[in-house]
C-alpha cells in the first residue's frame, strides 16, 4: 500500500490541496450574512414521510440555496466570489486612501493625477465585477417560505391531491445557518369519472365523436391539471385543421365538480359559439367550416416594385401566379411548394407545411401567407407573397494555418451560388480551393519557400424534389420536403503526405418524415483516390521507418552509423524497401517466428494498404431521430444509424462481363482494384436536465466495416480511429489502439470501434461552465488481413482492451458557440502490461489537453 501511495504522490498532493481548500473555504460562506440573518444551506421536501428529490417539485421552492451548496463537494463557488467583494468599497477607499492626504500626494506624484484616478476607479470596477459574477447569499425570509408552502399546495392540488396539507419547519444554528424542511401530506387523490360535452355550434358538435376518441381525459385516471391543458390544445388543433378558421383555444372550457362524489371528478367540456366584436357591438354566432376559394401566389413582392402593376398572370393547376416583372420560376416549381389547395377546407397544417417548404427552398426572403374572408360565403382566399433573393451570390474565404507538416499556409476559397438556375428553384454552388504552404523541410535554398500546394474545385446542384425517372409522391410525399443533391469535386495535392489526386461524385436524396426524423439515401457515392508519391511513404510515416532502421541495425543488416536511406537514388527509401523484401523472403537472420519479423511484416502490410489507389463505389442510408426542441433544450435524445454497402454493383458487373482478375485475384476498374465492404454505425446521445445548469450527458457509439469479395481490408478513409477532443480525451487523435497493441504509428486505425462517454456538466459562474467526464472505448481489427493478435478483436475477452480516460473541463458559452478546454487522464491503458494498466500515468505530466469548439457530443 505504501508503495502504491509513493507512486501516486503527485496526484494525492493535488487532491489533498483541493480538499483542504474546500474545507477552509466552506467556513467562510456566512461572511456577508448579518448578525440577525441566516443563510439557507439546505431545503428538504418530505412527502408522505419520504424525501422528494424530483427537480420539478424542488424547483417550486422560491428561496433556493446558493449554487453548489447542496452538491457533492458542497462548494458554492459563486457565493465565495461574491464574498470577495467589499460591500462598502467607497467607504473603504475613502478611509484608507482618499482621506490620507499624504498618501494621495505620494501616489499622485508617482502615478500622475489621471493614473491615480484610474486606479481608484479600477478597484471599484473590479469590486462590481465580483458582485456581478458571484451570487449573493440566500438569506432566510419566512414570508417567502410561507409563499413556497402555498405554491406547493397548488402544485399537489393540480396533480389530484385536493386535500393536501403542507407545513414547514426551520432549524437555525448559532453560525448563522438555517435549514428549511417542508412536510407534505398528500391524502387521498381524486380520479376522473364522467365527461359531459356541452357544444354550442352544430358543426363542431357533429365532429365530437371523432375528436373525443383520442381524448387525454380517461375515466379512472388520477386528476392532472396538465392533462386538461393538453386536451384543450389537442381539441383546438383538431378543429383548426377541420376548417374552423376563426376557432381559438379560448372557446374551450372545463368545469369540474367534486361535491359529494367520493373523490371522483365529474367534468363538463364546454365549447362556446364564436364571438364577433365590432367597434360598438358584439354578436354571437355558430362556428362555420371555411373552404379555400382560390390561391394567389405573388411571385415578386418586394419594396422596390411596390408601386408597379402586375404584368404577368399565369394559372397553373388552380393556382393563380402574379408577377410584376417576367415570371422567373416555372409554375410547377412554386405550386409544388404549396399545400393550400383550392376547394380544400382550411387547415393550420397546410399553412405550416407551406411556410416550411418555402423557407427550405432558400429562394425567398420571409415568405408570408395571408387569408382573406369572402363575405358572400364561407370561403377564404389565400394570398402567398414571395420576395425572391438575388440570383447570384458570391463568397470568399481566406485562411492562414499551421500544422505538423507546414510552418505556414495560406488558402483562398471562392464560391459562387446561382439560385433558380433551371427555373425550378434549383441551386447551383460552385466553389474552389487554392492553397500554398511552406513545409518544415522547405528551408533548403534550392527549393522554393512555398513548396506545398493544393488545388481543387467543387460543383453542387440542389434540387427541391426527388430527381428520379418515376413518380415517388406516394412513397415520399412532398410534405416531407424531399430534395436531391448532386455533387462533383476534384482536388490535387503536392508535398502533402503521398500527394493525392481525388475525384468524387455523389447523388443523394434527403427527406424529413417528421419534425424529429431525417433520412438520407446516397444512391451513388463514387470516390477515386490516386497516390502520386508512394515512394515517399517512409518520409511521411517516419515512425515506421525508424523501427525498420532499428531492426536492420540489431541484426547487422547495416552498421550502426548507417541508415536505410540513400539520397543519391531516385527513390531515396529504396534500401528500406529492399530490407523488407529480404526479411520476408528469408534472406536475413530473422525467421517467421521472430517478433521483429512480425513487425516488418506488419509494416509492409500497412504500407501496401496506405499506398494503394482506392476506388469506392458505394450506396448508403442514414437515419437520424433528433428529439431536441431547441438549442436551450437540455433533456432530449439523438439516435443515428448508418448503413453503407460498397463494391457490389461493380463486382456483379465484372462477373457478368467476365472481367479478368489481377495477380491478387481482384477485379479492377481503370487499373484499380475497387473496394468492397459492408459498414454500419450506431450512435446514441442522451441528455438529462438536472436543473440549475446541471446536465448529465451520455453517448454510446459502435461501428464496424467488414471487407469481403474484392477486398481484404478497409480503405484508410473509411476506417475508424480513437482519441482526440471529441472521442477519448485522454489520448490524442489516432494515438489509441488498435486493441492492446503498443504500436507507434503516426495514424492508428482499424475497422471496428466501440466508444462510450459520460459527462456531468455544471455551472460555475456567469457563462463559465465546468464538467467531469469519463470516456471509454477502443478500436480493433476484425475479419480483415491484420494478423497481430493484440490488435484484433477475438471475442468478449477483447473487451479487456477498452481504454478508459477521465478528467475535467472548462467551457465558456459565447451564445453562438462554446469554447471548450478539457484535461484527460489515462485511467486504464490497455497497451501497458497487465497489472499496471490502472492509474499508471494518472498525473498532469502525462495528461492530454484538448481545445475544442462546442460540446464533444
mmCIF file of C-alpha atoms in Angstrom, residues 14 56 102 163 179 237 241 268 794 833 835:
data_model
loop_
_atom_site.group_PDB
_atom_site.id
_atom_site.type_symbol
_atom_site.label_atom_id
_atom_site.label_comp_id
_atom_site.label_asym_id
_atom_site.label_seq_id
_atom_site.Cartn_x
_atom_site.Cartn_y
_atom_site.Cartn_z
ATOM 1 C CA UNK A 14 -3.122 17.783 -5.602
ATOM 2 C CA UNK A 56 -39.849 19.565 -10.835
ATOM 3 C CA UNK A 102 -0.054 62.426 2.266
ATOM 4 C CA UNK A 163 -56.991 17.748 0.274
ATOM 5 C CA UNK A 179 -32.248 24.544 7.064
ATOM 6 C CA UNK A 237 -55.517 21.741 -33.114
ATOM 7 C CA UNK A 241 -57.368 21.553 -39.005
ATOM 8 C CA UNK A 268 -68.166 19.343 -18.349
ATOM 9 C CA UNK A 794 -11.265 -12.163 -30.997
ATOM 10 C CA UNK A 833 1.384 -4.850 -19.207
ATOM 11 C CA UNK A 835 -1.376 -5.409 -13.601
#
